[in-house]
Amino acid sequence: MPTIYLIRHGKASPEAADYDELSPTGHEQARLLGAELKRRGLAGGPVVSGSLRRQRQTAETALAEAGLDVRPSVDERWNEYDHLHLLGRYPTGEGSLQQRLDASLTSWTASGERGEGSWTSFRAGVRAGLDALTSRLGRGETALVFTSAGVIGAVCSALLGAPDSGFVAMNRVVVNGSVSKLVHGRGGTQLLSFNDHAHLEQGGPELMTYR
């Protein structure tokens, strides 16, 4: 069956002036990811990236390491939600960044709002991006999608039929540079594996990052 790899970008640069830039750790995660893609010898298929710089940089480094001479098509439906906007829109007071983000995401998904920037709009866009991709897949092909934790959490929780709280929980644990694997057949799209990051373990615990 056709296969889709949802790949989370490497670690960005939260301490820098421009967050949307791979850190040195992120580049190493992307390199190890590329070596893993090469090891798996994946069948040809579409390669897609969101438009965020950290997503595109991860794709560039990983594809070069994998020896895949391909330029990803860009689809903004694979972009991440704006976490800074959500933290400001749904303030939660004290706590770690992760605690505050979880609380903001919970409020966001429960708000019932519609339109641009809403959870409903984000989820619908992600689903439309996935449907557009699966319609392009040929028999036995493998698609590579360079995206972000929120998108991966939205896709995987929906495929499992999980409530919105499942999205928040899955979003929390997606490792930078990890791979989640979907298969697509007559019965639709199914989640086969989530958040595989064994290829990062050889680099030591410093490569196990989540934000």
Short mmCIF file of C-alpha atoms in Angstrom, two decimals:
data_model
loop_
_atom_site.label_atom_id
_atom_site.label_comp_id
_atom_site.label_asym_id
_atom_site.label_seq_id
_atom_site.Cartn_x
_atom_site.Cartn_y
_atom_site.Cartn_z
CA MET A 1 0.00 0.00 0.00
CA PRO A 2 1.10 3.63 -0.40
CA THR A 3 2.89 4.98 2.67
CA ILE A 4 3.18 8.47 4.13
CA TYR A 5 5.96 9.54 6.47
CA LEU A 6 5.07 12.57 8.60
CA ILE A 7 8.41 14.04 9.64
CA ARG A 8 8.77 16.63 12.35
CA HIS A 9 11.33 19.37 11.74
CA GLY A 10 14.52 19.52 13.77
CA LYS A 11 14.87 21.72 16.82
CA ALA A 12 14.32 25.40 16.04
CA SER A 13 16.00 28.35 17.79
CA PRO A 14 13.79 29.55 20.67
CA GLU A 15 16.64 31.56 22.23
CA ALA A 16 17.53 33.37 18.99
CA ALA A 17 16.03 36.51 17.49
CA ASP A 18 14.44 34.35 14.77
CA TYR A 19 12.74 31.26 16.18
CA ASP A 20 12.04 29.87 12.70
CA GLU A 21 15.61 28.74 12.08
CA LEU A 22 17.13 25.33 12.72
CA SER A 23 19.54 25.26 15.64
CA PRO A 24 22.81 23.28 15.43
CA THR A 25 20.95 20.48 17.26
CA GLY A 26 18.18 20.68 14.68
CA HIS A 27 20.63 20.31 11.80
CA GLU A 28 22.16 17.21 13.42
CA GLN A 29 18.70 15.73 13.97
CA ALA A 30 17.91 16.35 10.30
CA ARG A 31 21.18 14.71 9.24
CA LEU A 32 20.50 11.57 11.26
CA LEU A 33 16.96 11.53 9.90
CA GLY A 34 18.35 11.60 6.36
CA ALA A 35 20.67 8.69 7.12
CA GLU A 36 17.66 6.75 8.39
CA LEU A 37 15.64 7.52 5.26
CA LYS A 38 18.57 6.26 3.16
CA ARG A 39 18.79 3.08 5.24
CA ARG A 40 15.11 2.36 4.68
CA GLY A 41 15.47 2.60 0.88
CA LEU A 42 12.05 4.13 0.42
CA ALA A 43 10.14 3.83 -2.84
CA GLY A 44 9.78 7.05 -4.81
CA GLY A 45 6.81 9.32 -4.29
CA PRO A 46 5.80 12.91 -3.52
CA VAL A 47 7.94 15.01 -1.19
CA VAL A 48 6.13 17.89 0.50
CA SER A 49 7.03 20.55 3.03
CA GLY A 50 5.22 23.31 4.82
CA SER A 51 6.46 26.82 4.05
CA LEU A 52 8.10 27.48 7.44
CA ARG A 53 11.88 27.87 7.28
CA ARG A 54 12.57 25.21 9.92
CA GLN A 55 10.51 22.71 7.92
CA ARG A 56 12.24 23.52 4.63
CA GLN A 57 15.71 23.46 6.21
CA THR A 58 15.00 20.04 7.72
CA ALA A 59 13.90 18.77 4.31
CA GLU A 60 17.00 20.15 2.60
CA THR A 61 19.44 18.60 5.08
CA ALA A 62 17.65 15.25 5.36
CA LEU A 63 17.16 14.79 1.62
CA ALA A 64 20.81 15.63 0.91
CA GLU A 65 21.97 13.11 3.53
CA ALA A 66 19.60 10.50 2.09
CA GLY A 67 20.98 11.06 -1.42
CA LEU A 68 17.56 12.07 -2.74
CA ASP A 69 17.86 14.71 -5.46
CA VAL A 70 14.38 16.16 -5.17
CA ARG A 71 12.94 19.57 -4.37
CA PRO A 72 9.88 19.36 -2.09
CA SER A 73 6.66 20.98 -3.19
CA VAL A 74 5.46 23.56 -0.65
CA ASP A 75 1.96 23.36 0.84
CA GLU A 76 1.11 25.80 3.64
CA ARG A 77 -1.54 23.42 4.96
CA TRP A 78 1.36 21.54 6.59
CA ASN A 79 2.41 24.62 8.57
CA GLU A 80 2.28 24.72 12.35
CA TYR A 81 -0.23 26.73 14.39
CA ASP A 82 1.09 30.04 15.71
CA HIS A 83 2.02 29.09 19.28
CA LEU A 84 2.97 32.64 20.27
CA HIS A 85 -0.41 33.93 19.12
CA LEU A 86 -2.21 31.20 21.07
CA LEU A 87 -0.23 31.90 24.24
CA GLY A 88 -1.25 35.53 23.97
CA ARG A 89 -4.85 34.86 23.01
CA TYR A 90 -5.46 32.29 25.75
CA PRO A 91 -3.26 33.46 28.66
CA THR A 92 -2.78 30.89 31.39
CA GLY A 93 -0.68 32.58 34.03
CA GLU A 94 2.33 30.86 35.56
CA GLY A 95 3.94 27.53 34.76
CA SER A 96 6.53 26.15 32.35
CA LEU A 97 6.25 26.90 28.65
CA GLN A 98 4.92 23.40 28.06
CA GLN A 99 2.28 23.75 30.78
CA ARG A 100 1.17 27.11 29.44
CA LEU A 101 1.08 25.81 25.86
CA ASP A 102 -0.97 22.77 26.86
CA ALA A 103 -3.46 25.02 28.66
CA SER A 104 -3.69 27.38 25.67
CA LEU A 105 -4.20 24.48 23.25
CA THR A 106 -6.92 23.06 25.48
CA SER A 107 -8.73 26.43 25.49
CA TRP A 108 -8.21 26.76 21.72
CA THR A 109 -9.70 23.36 20.89
CA ALA A 110 -12.63 23.90 23.27
CA SER A 111 -13.48 27.43 22.14
CA GLY A 112 -15.84 26.43 19.35
CA GLU A 113 -14.62 29.37 17.28
CA ARG A 114 -14.70 29.32 13.50
CA GLY A 115 -12.72 31.06 10.82
CA GLU A 116 -9.06 31.82 10.27
CA GLY A 117 -6.83 30.92 13.19
CA SER A 118 -9.41 28.66 14.84
CA TRP A 119 -8.84 25.04 15.79
CA THR A 120 -11.64 24.06 13.40
CA SER A 121 -9.92 25.83 10.51
CA PHE A 122 -6.50 24.39 11.39
CA ARG A 123 -7.82 20.84 11.63
CA ALA A 124 -9.75 21.16 8.35
CA GLY A 125 -6.69 22.51 6.55
CA VAL A 126 -4.52 19.64 7.79
CA ARG A 127 -7.12 17.11 6.66
CA ALA A 128 -7.38 18.75 3.25
CA GLY A 129 -3.60 18.64 2.88
CA LEU A 130 -3.57 14.94 3.73
CA ASP A 131 -6.41 14.18 1.29
CA ALA A 132 -4.64 16.09 -1.48
CA LEU A 133 -1.47 14.10 -0.85
CA THR A 134 -3.11 10.67 -0.77
CA SER A 135 -4.85 11.43 -4.08
CA ARG A 136 -1.38 11.75 -5.69
CA LEU A 137 0.06 8.53 -4.33
CA GLY A 138 0.61 5.64 -6.68
CA ARG A 139 0.76 1.95 -5.81
CA GLY A 140 3.67 1.22 -3.49
CA GLU A 141 4.91 4.81 -3.37
CA THR A 142 6.14 6.54 -0.22
CA ALA A 143 5.41 10.22 0.42
CA LEU A 144 7.63 12.30 2.69
CA VAL A 145 6.03 15.25 4.50
CA PHE A 146 8.22 17.70 6.45
CA THR A 147 5.93 19.35 8.97
CA SER A 148 5.46 20.12 12.68
CA ALA A 149 4.24 18.57 15.92
CA GLY A 150 0.80 20.18 15.92
CA VAL A 151 0.06 18.95 12.42
CA ILE A 152 1.27 15.46 13.25
CA GLY A 153 -0.78 15.44 16.45
CA ALA A 154 -3.87 16.62 14.56
CA VAL A 155 -3.54 13.95 11.87
CA CYS A 156 -2.72 11.07 14.19
CA SER A 157 -5.34 11.86 16.83
CA ALA A 158 -8.00 12.17 14.11
CA LEU A 159 -7.03 8.83 12.56
CA LEU A 160 -7.33 7.22 16.00
CA GLY A 161 -10.72 8.84 16.61
CA ALA A 162 -9.32 10.51 19.74
CA PRO A 163 -10.99 13.53 21.36
CA ASP A 164 -9.36 16.94 21.20
CA SER A 165 -7.51 16.17 24.42
CA GLY A 166 -5.78 13.40 22.48
CA PHE A 167 -4.43 16.01 20.08
CA VAL A 168 -2.98 18.00 22.98
CA ALA A 169 -1.39 14.87 24.47
CA MET A 170 0.15 13.73 21.18
CA ASN A 171 1.38 17.22 20.32
CA ARG A 172 3.24 17.32 23.65
CA VAL A 173 5.44 14.30 22.97
CA VAL A 174 6.39 14.53 19.28
CA VAL A 175 10.19 14.49 19.16
CA ASN A 176 12.08 16.82 16.82
CA GLY A 177 13.23 14.80 13.80
CA SER A 178 10.84 11.91 14.50
CA VAL A 179 8.80 9.96 11.95
CA SER A 180 5.16 8.89 12.10
CA LYS A 181 4.05 6.39 9.47
CA LEU A 182 0.66 6.17 7.76
CA VAL A 183 -0.62 3.69 5.21
CA HIS A 184 -3.34 4.43 2.68
CA GLY A 185 -5.59 1.86 1.07
CA ARG A 186 -9.15 1.12 0.07
CA GLY A 187 -10.22 1.39 3.69
CA GLY A 188 -8.77 4.88 3.98
CA THR A 189 -5.71 6.17 5.79
CA GLN A 190 -4.48 4.47 8.96
CA LEU A 191 -1.81 5.23 11.54
CA LEU A 192 0.86 2.51 11.56
CA SER A 193 3.47 4.02 13.88
CA PHE A 194 3.80 7.24 15.85
CA ASN A 195 6.82 9.34 16.84
CA ASP A 196 9.58 6.89 15.85
CA HIS A 197 12.89 8.45 16.92
CA ALA A 198 15.25 5.48 17.36
CA HIS A 199 17.56 6.96 14.71
CA LEU A 200 18.27 9.89 17.06
CA GLU A 201 19.33 7.79 20.04
CA GLN A 202 22.82 7.23 18.68
CA GLY A 203 23.43 10.96 19.07
CA GLY A 204 22.85 10.92 22.81
CA PRO A 205 20.19 12.41 25.07
CA GLU A 206 20.85 15.97 23.88
CA LEU A 207 19.12 15.10 20.60
CA MET A 208 15.91 14.15 22.39
CA THR A 209 14.18 17.52 22.15
CA TYR A 210 10.52 18.44 22.01
CA ARG A 211 10.42 22.23 21.42
#
